[in-house]
């Protein structure tokens, strides 16, 4: 019998350890993150340890917590056998603190340190991960949640009794529970490096205990290399209160389920309206109902309900201090994403030369943005330039057979819905999930000067060309 397969996951519903939140560090600064090889107990607590790369000895790394308005200082110590950096995904920080090698800083060499100073303008659920050799460094376990808390009196408006934070990950392990080799061609040309073991906070098939009547704030982050999740919480119908850290007017999830592309986050409010002793499961069915599998079991304890009536609906959290885009004055741009298996891309420009798809593939490049492929991914071509302070409206067209969560650094943007979508109805995000053949429109004020990465967060797509630079000056 194969030790792990997605199929086993639905069947093997029992077992799993009680969820414990990763230890959270107080916001006493500076924090220290040390990246080093080590062992993780990914599969079962008493199973074979997995050799991984860890932050402070754990995968995921510690949950970093700080308060909105603070300056967070983190000293990163590289004890890996190769250079690294740390990117603070979703934080709008000065470019030299953004952790992109060469664009922001030289890579941190083995044995060296770098101190990040991060002004926390926005509250919300963010995360951190290296930006050097990302597919392998993130895929070996280097990632963690970064929670920027609202002032307590603001958070209290949600009426939550407690908070749970989950890093959802997808590991590719061999039969000895060791991380499978990186760099496969198929991972680049298809959907990315999919795994065979899904973990929540670094543990496979976990269970969470709930209490009847309680209200939980659930922060979920997709830290997987490639996998998009489509989560169903039935019989619960949680409220969605924030996406990629940014508050929205609370809305019921309803029947649609929750899409979380790689890099995306959601904050939910879950009222436990089940009886004591009941149980439920969170299901992922991103590949359709017949490939649904279990992410997590909920168990409602036998304790008497915390309250008889559900609390009042959660109030909206205040918006983060982002400048409002003005669509009437917007500069319009277009980004066309092409390539990959089953795509129609014939040729593209690389390093100033038109190259056939075959030659590109030989060079390990499978994707193009606006017909261009980076020759050197650490010196990517400039895709767009913006004048600081102006509203930008970008149409993102996915002309491929694959999903692409597209992430922009240094800014958050509004995702317009439909043709005449108004800013007022548009969610704020830093990563937008493009389904195959889907087009999205995003708008934002380019207010953060510098050269910023724009890339697919399927890290194998990024490494094989789906990335570029936008400049704000
Ligand atoms: Cu989460 Cu450019 O990365
Ligand atoms: Cu992609």
Coordinates of C-alpha atoms and ligand atoms in Angstrom, one line a residue:
X1 CA 0.0 0.0 0.0
X2 CA 1.3 3.4 -0.8
X3 CA 2.1 5.3 2.4
X4 CA 0.4 8.5 1.3
X5 CA -2.0 9.4 -1.4
X6 CA -4.7 11.9 -1.7
X7 CA -7.2 9.1 -2.0
X8 CA -6.2 7.7 1.4
X9 CA -6.9 11.0 2.9
X10 CA -10.7 10.9 2.5
X11 CA -10.9 7.3 3.7
X12 CA -8.5 7.7 6.6
X13 CA -10.6 10.2 8.4
X14 CA -9.8 9.1 12.0
X15 CA -6.8 9.9 14.0
X16 CA -4.6 12.9 14.0
X17 CA -3.3 15.0 16.7
X18 CA -5.0 17.8 18.6
X19 CA -4.3 21.1 17.0
X20 CA -1.9 23.2 18.9
X21 CA -1.2 26.7 17.6
X22 CA 2.4 27.3 16.8
X23 CA 4.0 29.2 19.6
X24 CA 3.5 32.8 19.0
X25 CA 6.2 35.3 19.7
X26 CA 5.4 38.4 21.6
X27 CA 6.0 41.6 19.6
X28 CA 9.0 42.4 21.8
X29 CA 11.4 43.4 19.2
X30 CA 13.7 42.5 17.6
X31 CA 12.6 39.0 16.7
X32 CA 15.0 36.5 15.5
X33 CA 14.4 34.0 12.7
X34 CA 17.1 31.5 12.1
X35 CA 16.8 29.4 8.9
X36 CA 18.5 26.0 9.2
X37 CA 18.1 22.4 8.2
X38 CA 16.4 20.2 10.8
X39 CA 13.7 17.6 11.3
X40 CA 10.0 18.0 11.3
X41 CA 7.3 15.6 12.3
X42 CA 5.0 16.2 9.4
X43 CA 3.1 13.0 9.0
X44 CA 2.3 11.5 12.3
X45 CA 3.8 12.5 15.6
X46 CA 5.5 9.1 16.0
X47 CA 6.3 8.6 12.4
X48 CA 9.6 9.0 10.7
X49 CA 10.9 12.5 11.0
X50 CA 11.2 14.5 7.7
X51 CA 14.4 16.3 7.0
X52 CA 13.3 19.8 6.2
X53 CA 14.5 23.4 6.3
X54 CA 13.1 25.2 9.3
X55 CA 12.7 28.6 10.8
X56 CA 13.6 28.5 14.5
X57 CA 13.5 24.7 14.4
X58 CA 10.0 24.3 13.1
X59 CA 7.9 24.1 9.9
X60 CA 5.9 26.2 9.6
X61 CA 8.1 28.8 11.3
X62 CA 6.8 30.6 14.4
X63 CA 3.6 32.7 14.1
X64 CA 4.9 36.2 14.3
X65 CA 2.5 38.6 16.0
X66 CA 2.6 42.3 16.3
X67 CA 0.3 45.3 16.5
X68 CA -0.8 47.5 13.7
X69 CA 1.2 50.8 13.7
X70 CA 4.3 49.1 15.3
X71 CA 7.7 48.8 13.7
X72 CA 8.5 45.1 13.6
X73 CA 12.2 44.3 13.6
X74 CA 13.3 40.8 12.5
X75 CA 16.8 39.6 12.4
X76 CA 17.2 36.8 9.9
X77 CA 20.1 34.4 10.4
X78 CA 21.0 32.2 7.4
X79 CA 22.2 28.8 8.6
X80 CA 21.2 27.2 5.3
X81 CA 23.7 25.7 2.8
X82 CA 22.7 28.4 0.3
X83 CA 21.8 32.1 0.1
X84 CA 18.3 33.3 1.1
X85 CA 16.1 36.3 1.9
X86 CA 12.8 36.7 3.6
X87 CA 9.8 38.3 1.9
X88 CA 6.9 39.6 4.0
X89 CA 4.0 38.6 1.7
X90 CA 1.3 41.3 1.7
X91 CA 3.1 43.9 3.8
X92 CA 3.4 47.2 2.1
X93 CA 6.9 48.0 3.2
X94 CA 9.7 50.1 1.7
X95 CA 11.3 48.2 -1.2
X96 CA 14.6 47.7 0.5
X97 CA 12.8 45.6 3.2
X98 CA 10.8 43.5 0.7
X99 CA 13.3 40.6 0.6
X100 CA 13.6 40.2 -3.2
X101 CA 17.1 39.3 -4.1
X102 CA 18.9 42.0 -6.1
X103 CA 15.8 44.2 -6.4
X104 CA 15.7 44.8 -2.6
X105 CA 18.9 43.6 -1.2
X106 CA 21.8 41.2 -1.9
X107 CA 20.9 37.6 -0.9
X108 CA 21.9 36.8 2.7
X109 CA 24.9 34.4 2.3
X110 CA 25.2 31.3 4.4
X111 CA 26.4 32.3 7.9
X112 CA 25.3 35.9 7.4
X113 CA 22.5 38.0 8.9
X114 CA 20.1 40.7 7.7
X115 CA 17.8 42.8 9.8
X116 CA 14.4 43.7 8.4
X117 CA 12.6 46.8 9.7
X118 CA 8.9 46.5 8.8
X119 CA 6.5 49.4 9.4
X120 CA 3.1 47.7 10.0
X121 CA 0.6 50.0 8.4
X122 CA -2.0 47.3 7.7
X123 CA -3.6 44.9 10.2
X124 CA -4.4 41.4 8.9
X125 CA -3.2 37.9 8.2
X126 CA 0.1 37.9 6.3
X127 CA 3.0 35.5 5.9
X128 CA 6.7 35.3 5.3
X129 CA 8.9 33.1 3.1
X130 CA 12.3 33.2 1.3
X131 CA 12.4 34.7 -2.2
X132 CA 15.6 33.0 -3.3
X133 CA 15.2 29.6 -5.0
X134 CA 11.7 29.8 -3.7
X135 CA 10.3 26.5 -5.0
X136 CA 12.8 24.6 -3.0
X137 CA 13.2 26.8 0.0
X138 CA 9.5 27.2 0.6
X139 CA 8.9 23.6 -0.4
X140 CA 11.4 22.4 2.2
X141 CA 9.4 24.1 4.9
X142 CA 10.5 27.8 5.1
X143 CA 7.3 29.8 5.7
X144 CA 5.3 31.1 8.5
X145 CA 2.3 33.3 9.4
X146 CA 2.7 36.9 10.3
X147 CA -0.4 38.3 12.1
X148 CA -0.8 42.0 12.5
X149 CA -3.4 42.6 15.1
X150 CA -6.0 45.4 15.1
X151 CA -6.2 47.4 18.4
X152 CA -8.0 45.1 20.9
X153 CA -11.1 47.3 21.0
X154 CA -11.5 47.0 17.2
X155 CA -11.0 43.2 17.2
X156 CA -13.6 42.9 20.0
X157 CA -16.3 44.0 17.5
X158 CA -16.0 40.6 15.9
X159 CA -17.3 39.0 19.1
X160 CA -14.9 36.1 18.7
X161 CA -14.2 33.9 21.8
X162 CA -10.9 32.8 20.4
X163 CA -8.7 32.7 17.4
X164 CA -7.2 29.9 15.4
X165 CA -4.5 30.4 12.7
X166 CA -3.7 27.7 10.1
X167 CA -0.9 27.4 7.6
X168 CA -2.3 25.0 4.9
X169 CA 0.5 23.2 3.2
X170 CA 1.0 20.4 0.6
X171 CA 4.2 18.4 0.7
X172 CA 5.6 15.9 -1.7
X173 CA 7.1 13.1 0.3
X174 CA 8.5 9.8 -0.6
X175 CA 7.8 6.5 1.1
X176 CA 10.2 7.3 3.9
X177 CA 8.5 10.6 4.5
X178 CA 11.4 12.5 3.0
X179 CA 10.9 15.5 0.7
X180 CA 11.0 14.5 -2.9
X181 CA 13.6 16.1 -5.2
X182 CA 12.9 19.5 -6.8
X183 CA 13.1 20.8 -10.3
X184 CA 10.9 18.4 -12.2
X185 CA 10.1 19.6 -15.7
X186 CA 6.4 18.5 -15.4
X187 CA 6.0 20.7 -12.3
X188 CA 7.1 23.7 -14.3
X189 CA 5.0 23.0 -17.4
X190 CA 1.9 21.8 -15.6
X191 CA 0.2 23.0 -12.4
X192 CA 3.4 23.2 -10.3
X193 CA 4.7 21.0 -7.5
X194 CA 1.6 19.3 -6.1
X195 CA 2.1 17.3 -3.0
X196 CA 0.7 14.1 -1.5
X197 CA 0.5 15.0 2.1
X198 CA -1.6 17.9 3.2
X199 CA -0.7 19.5 6.5
X200 CA -2.3 22.1 8.8
X201 CA 0.4 23.8 10.9
X202 CA 2.8 21.1 9.9
X203 CA 0.7 18.1 10.9
X204 CA -1.1 15.6 8.6
X205 CA -4.8 14.9 9.3
X206 CA -5.3 17.0 12.3
X207 CA -8.4 17.5 14.4
X208 CA -9.6 20.7 16.1
X209 CA -11.8 20.7 19.1
X210 CA -14.6 23.2 19.3
X211 CA -17.1 24.0 21.9
X212 CA -20.8 24.3 21.1
X213 CA -21.9 27.9 21.0
X214 CA -18.5 29.5 20.7
X215 CA -17.4 31.9 18.0
X216 CA -14.0 31.4 16.4
X217 CA -11.9 33.7 14.3
X218 CA -10.1 31.4 11.8
X219 CA -7.2 32.8 9.9
X220 CA -6.2 30.5 7.0
X221 CA -3.1 30.9 4.8
X222 CA -2.2 28.8 1.8
X223 CA 1.5 28.4 2.0
X224 CA 1.7 25.5 -0.5
X225 CA 4.1 25.8 -3.5
X226 CA 1.4 25.3 -6.1
X227 CA -1.9 23.9 -4.8
X228 CA -5.1 25.9 -4.9
X229 CA -7.6 24.9 -2.3
X230 CA -11.3 25.1 -2.6
X231 CA -12.6 24.7 1.0
X232 CA -16.0 23.6 2.2
X233 CA -17.1 24.0 5.8
X234 CA -20.5 22.3 5.7
X235 CA -22.6 22.2 7.9
X236 CA -21.1 25.5 9.0
X237 CA -21.7 28.7 7.1
X238 CA -18.8 30.9 8.2
X239 CA -18.6 34.7 7.6
X240 CA -15.8 35.9 5.5
X241 CA -14.4 39.0 7.1
X242 CA -11.1 39.6 5.4
X243 CA -9.2 38.5 2.3
X244 CA -5.4 38.7 2.1
X245 CA -5.5 40.6 5.3
X246 CA -7.9 43.3 4.1
X247 CA -11.3 43.6 5.8
X248 CA -14.5 43.2 3.7
X249 CA -18.1 43.7 4.7
X250 CA -18.8 40.4 6.4
X251 CA -20.5 38.0 4.0
X252 CA -21.6 34.4 4.4
X253 CA -19.6 31.9 2.5
X254 CA -22.7 30.2 1.4
X255 CA -22.6 27.3 -1.2
X256 CA -19.8 28.7 -3.2
X257 CA -16.9 27.5 -1.0
X258 CA -13.7 29.4 -0.5
X259 CA -11.0 29.5 -3.1
X260 CA -7.5 30.0 -1.7
X261 CA -4.7 30.1 -4.3
X262 CA -1.1 29.7 -3.2
X263 CA -0.2 32.8 -1.2
X264 CA -3.8 33.8 -0.5
X265 CA -5.4 34.2 3.0
X266 CA -8.8 34.5 4.4
X267 CA -10.2 35.4 7.8
X268 CA -13.4 33.7 8.8
X269 CA -15.8 33.9 11.7
X270 CA -17.3 30.5 12.5
X271 CA -20.2 30.2 14.9
X272 CA -20.3 26.6 16.3
X273 CA -24.0 26.0 16.0
X274 CA -23.7 22.2 16.4
X275 CA -24.6 20.2 19.4
X276 CA -22.1 19.0 22.0
X277 CA -20.5 15.7 20.7
X278 CA -21.1 16.5 17.0
X279 CA -18.3 16.4 14.5
X280 CA -17.8 17.8 11.0
X281 CA -15.0 17.9 8.4
X282 CA -13.4 20.6 6.2
X283 CA -13.2 19.3 2.6
X284 CA -11.1 20.5 -0.3
X285 CA -12.7 19.9 -3.7
X286 CA -10.5 22.1 -5.9
X287 CA -10.5 19.2 -8.5
X288 CA -14.2 18.5 -8.3
X289 CA -16.5 16.5 -6.0
X290 CA -15.0 13.1 -6.9
X291 CA -11.5 14.2 -5.9
X292 CA -12.6 15.8 -2.6
X293 CA -10.4 15.1 0.4
X294 CA -10.3 15.9 4.0
X295 CA -8.3 18.8 5.4
X296 CA -9.4 18.8 9.0
X297 CA -11.9 17.2 11.4
X298 CA -13.8 19.3 13.8
X299 CA -15.0 17.8 17.0
X300 CA -17.5 19.6 19.2
X301 CA -16.7 18.8 22.9
X302 CA -19.3 17.4 25.3
X303 CA -19.2 20.6 27.3
X304 CA -22.5 22.5 27.6
X305 CA -22.9 25.2 24.9
X306 CA -21.1 28.5 25.7
X307 CA -24.2 30.4 24.8
X308 CA -27.7 29.5 23.6
X309 CA -28.1 32.1 20.8
X310 CA -25.5 32.8 18.3
X311 CA -23.9 36.2 18.9
X312 CA -24.9 39.2 16.7
X313 CA -23.4 39.1 13.2
X314 CA -19.7 40.4 13.2
X315 CA -19.2 44.0 12.4
X316 CA -16.9 45.0 9.6
X317 CA -13.4 45.7 10.6
X318 CA -12.1 49.2 9.5
X319 CA -10.3 49.3 6.2
X320 CA -6.6 49.5 6.1
X321 CA -5.1 52.9 5.2
X322 CA -4.8 52.4 1.5
X323 CA -5.3 55.2 -1.0
X324 CA -8.5 54.8 -3.0
X325 CA -8.1 54.2 -6.7
X326 CA -9.9 56.7 -9.0
X327 CA -11.1 54.7 -12.0
X328 CA -12.0 57.9 -14.0
X329 CA -8.3 58.8 -14.0
X330 CA -6.8 55.4 -14.3
X331 CA -3.9 54.4 -16.6
X332 CA -4.9 51.2 -18.3
X333 CA -2.5 48.3 -18.9
X334 CA -2.7 44.7 -20.0
X335 CA -0.8 41.7 -18.9
X336 CA -1.2 38.5 -21.0
X337 CA -0.1 35.2 -19.4
X338 CA 0.7 32.5 -21.9
X339 CA 2.5 29.1 -22.1
X340 CA 2.7 25.8 -20.3
X341 CA 1.5 22.5 -21.3
X342 CA -1.6 22.4 -23.5
X343 CA -1.1 26.1 -24.2
X344 CA -0.8 27.7 -27.7
X345 CA 2.5 29.6 -27.1
X346 CA 4.7 29.2 -30.2
X347 CA 7.5 31.6 -29.4
X348 CA 8.5 34.4 -27.1
X349 CA 11.3 36.9 -26.5
X350 CA 14.1 35.9 -24.2
X351 CA 17.2 37.9 -23.6
X352 CA 16.5 40.1 -26.7
X353 CA 16.0 37.1 -29.0
X354 CA 12.9 35.5 -30.3
X355 CA 12.9 31.8 -29.3
X356 CA 10.7 28.9 -30.2
X357 CA 8.8 27.1 -27.5
X358 CA 11.1 24.1 -27.9
X359 CA 14.2 26.2 -27.3
X360 CA 12.5 28.0 -24.4
X361 CA 11.6 24.7 -22.8
X362 CA 15.2 23.5 -23.2
X363 CA 16.2 26.6 -21.3
X364 CA 13.7 25.7 -18.5
X365 CA 11.3 28.5 -19.5
X366 CA 7.7 27.6 -20.0
X367 CA 5.7 30.8 -19.5
X368 CA 5.6 34.3 -21.0
X369 CA 4.1 37.6 -19.8
X370 CA 3.3 39.9 -22.7
X371 CA 5.4 37.7 -25.0
X372 CA 8.5 38.1 -22.9
X373 CA 10.4 35.5 -20.8
X374 CA 13.0 36.4 -18.3
X375 CA 16.5 35.3 -19.3
X376 CA 17.7 35.6 -15.7
X377 CA 15.0 35.4 -13.1
X378 CA 17.0 37.5 -10.7
X379 CA 17.2 40.2 -13.3
X380 CA 13.7 40.0 -14.8
X381 CA 12.4 42.3 -17.6
X382 CA 10.4 45.4 -16.7
X383 CA 6.8 44.8 -17.6
X384 CA 5.2 48.1 -16.7
X385 CA 6.2 51.5 -15.3
X386 CA 3.9 53.7 -13.2
X387 CA 4.0 57.3 -12.1
X388 CA 3.9 57.5 -8.4
X389 CA 0.4 58.5 -7.1
X390 CA -1.5 57.5 -10.2
X391 CA -4.3 54.9 -10.3
X392 CA -3.4 51.9 -12.4
X393 CA -5.9 49.6 -13.9
X394 CA -4.5 46.3 -15.2
X395 CA -6.3 43.6 -17.1
X396 CA -4.7 40.2 -16.4
X397 CA -5.6 37.6 -19.0
X398 CA -4.8 34.0 -18.4
X399 CA -4.5 32.4 -21.8
X400 CA -3.3 29.1 -20.4
X401 CA -4.9 25.8 -19.2
X402 CA -3.7 26.3 -15.6
X403 CA -4.5 28.2 -12.5
X404 CA -2.2 31.2 -11.6
X405 CA -2.3 33.1 -8.4
X406 CA -0.8 36.4 -9.5
X407 CA 0.9 38.4 -6.7
X408 CA 2.1 42.0 -6.8
X409 CA 4.7 43.2 -4.3
X410 CA 4.6 46.5 -2.4
X411 CA 0.9 47.2 -3.0
X412 CA -2.5 45.8 -2.5
X413 CA -5.1 46.1 -5.2
X414 CA -8.9 46.1 -5.7
X415 CA -10.2 43.1 -7.7
X416 CA -13.0 44.5 -9.9
X417 CA -15.9 42.2 -10.6
X418 CA -17.7 42.1 -14.0
X419 CA -17.5 44.7 -16.7
X420 CA -18.4 47.9 -15.0
X421 CA -17.3 46.7 -11.5
X422 CA -17.1 49.6 -9.1
X423 CA -14.4 50.1 -6.6
X424 CA -16.9 50.1 -3.7
X425 CA -17.7 46.4 -4.4
X426 CA -14.2 45.3 -5.1
X427 CA -12.3 43.2 -2.5
X428 CA -8.7 44.3 -1.7
X429 CA -6.1 41.6 -2.1
X430 CA -2.4 41.1 -2.9
X431 CA -2.8 37.9 -4.8
X432 CA -5.5 37.2 -7.4
X433 CA -6.3 33.7 -8.4
X434 CA -6.8 33.4 -12.2
X435 CA -8.6 30.3 -13.2
X436 CA -7.7 28.7 -16.6
X437 CA -8.7 31.1 -19.4
X438 CA -9.9 33.7 -16.9
X439 CA -9.4 37.5 -17.1
X440 CA -9.4 39.7 -14.1
X441 CA -9.1 43.4 -13.6
X442 CA -7.3 45.0 -10.7
X443 CA -6.9 48.7 -9.7
X444 CA -4.7 50.4 -7.3
X445 CA -2.8 53.6 -6.6
X446 CA 0.9 53.1 -7.3
X447 CA 2.1 54.9 -4.2
X448 CA 5.1 52.8 -3.1
X449 CA 8.2 53.8 -5.1
X450 CA 10.6 51.1 -6.3
X451 CA 11.0 48.1 -8.5
X452 CA 8.5 45.5 -7.5
X453 CA 8.0 41.8 -8.4
X454 CA 4.9 40.7 -10.1
X455 CA 4.7 36.9 -10.4
X456 CA 2.7 33.8 -10.3
X457 CA 2.7 32.3 -6.8
X458 CA 2.9 28.8 -8.2
X459 CA 6.6 28.8 -7.4
X460 CA 7.6 26.5 -10.2
X461 CA 5.8 28.8 -12.7
X462 CA 7.7 31.8 -11.2
X463 CA 11.0 29.9 -11.6
X464 CA 10.2 29.0 -15.2
X465 CA 9.3 32.5 -16.4
X466 CA 6.0 33.7 -15.0
X467 CA 7.5 36.8 -13.4
X468 CA 8.6 40.3 -14.1
X469 CA 9.1 43.7 -12.6
X470 CA 6.9 46.7 -12.3
X471 CA 8.4 50.1 -11.5
X472 CA 6.9 53.0 -9.6
X473 CA 8.7 56.3 -9.8
Ligands
LIG1 CU1 4.7 35.4 -1.5 CU2 6.9 37.3 -4.4 O1 5.9 36.3 -2.9
LIG2 CU1 1.2 30.1 -12.6

